[in-house]
C-alpha positions as a Python dict, from the first residue, in 0.01 Angstrom:
ca = {
    (1, 'M'): (0, 0, 0),
    (2, 'G'): (-329, 6, -190),
    (3, 'M'): (-483, -271, 17),
    (4, 'S'): (-383, -88, 336),
    (5, 'A'): (-568, 220, 218),
    (6, 'I'): (-876, 14, 139),
    (7, 'G'): (-861, -149, 482),
    (8, 'A'): (-822, 185, 656),
    (9, 'G'): (-1108, 329, 453),
    (10, 'L'): (-1336, 39, 540),
    (11, 'A'): (-1249, 82, 907),
    (12, 'A'): (-1339, 451, 888),
    (13, 'V'): (-1667, 378, 711),
    (14, 'G'): (-1753, 110, 966),
    (15, 'A'): (-1679, 346, 1253),
    (16, 'G'): (-1896, 615, 1097),
    (17, 'I'): (-2186, 375, 1057),
    (18, 'G'): (-2144, 244, 1412),
    (19, 'I'): (-2132, 587, 1572),
    (20, 'G'): (-2424, 702, 1358),
    (21, 'L'): (-2636, 408, 1472),
    (22, 'A'): (-2543, 471, 1836),
    (23, 'A'): (-2637, 837, 1807),
    (24, 'W'): (-2962, 753, 1628),
    (25, 'G'): (-3059, 509, 1900),
    (26, 'A'): (-2972, 751, 2179),
    (27, 'L'): (-3164, 1037, 2018),
    (28, 'S'): (-3465, 814, 1963),
    (29, 'G'): (-3455, 712, 2328),
    (30, 'M'): (-3421, 1073, 2440),
    (31, 'A'): (-3721, 1171, 2231),
    (32, 'R'): (-3929, 896, 2390),
    (33, 'Q'): (-3809, 945, 2748),
    (34, 'P'): (-3652, 1287, 2803),
    (35, 'E'): (-3593, 1214, 3171),
    (36, 'M'): (-3341, 942, 3077),
    (37, 'S'): (-3133, 1168, 2853),
    (38, 'G'): (-2835, 1182, 3092),
    (39, 'K'): (-2798, 804, 3114),
    (40, 'L'): (-2856, 761, 2741),
    (41, 'Q'): (-2596, 1024, 2656),
    (42, 'T'): (-2339, 858, 2881),
    (43, 'A'): (-2404, 516, 2731),
    (44, 'M'): (-2386, 657, 2378),
    (45, 'L'): (-2053, 828, 2444),
    (46, 'I'): (-1906, 508, 2588),
    (47, 'A'): (-2031, 308, 2288),
    (48, 'A'): (-1891, 568, 2046),
    (49, 'A'): (-1553, 554, 2219),
    (50, 'L'): (-1547, 175, 2192),
    (51, 'V'): (-1640, 185, 1823),
    (52, 'E'): (-1372, 446, 1759),
    (53, 'G'): (-1116, 235, 1946),
    (54, 'V'): (-1190, -68, 1731),
    (55, 'A'): (-1166, 146, 1417),
    (56, 'L'): (-829, 284, 1526),
    (57, 'F'): (-706, -69, 1592),
    (58, 'A'): (-825, -176, 1246),
    (59, 'V'): (-642, 115, 1082),
    (60, 'V'): (-320, 26, 1264),
    (61, 'V'): (-350, -338, 1162),
    (62, 'A'): (-427, -238, 803),
    (63, 'F'): (-110, -29, 783),
    (64, 'L'): (106, -295, 950),
    (65, 'K'): (19, -560, 692),
}
């Protein structure tokens, strides 16, 4: 059970880093080109959803092992 908790924790940390980097990139792009903020926000939300999906899959796999 301990290794499952470590795996789930690493998945959560990885997801947090991934979403943070996506948000940082989108905000940097919005600061440089405010007129593109709608497209950047949409792309960031899709990327965040994909990162979160992979993290959820990793947590499920960690608890199944």
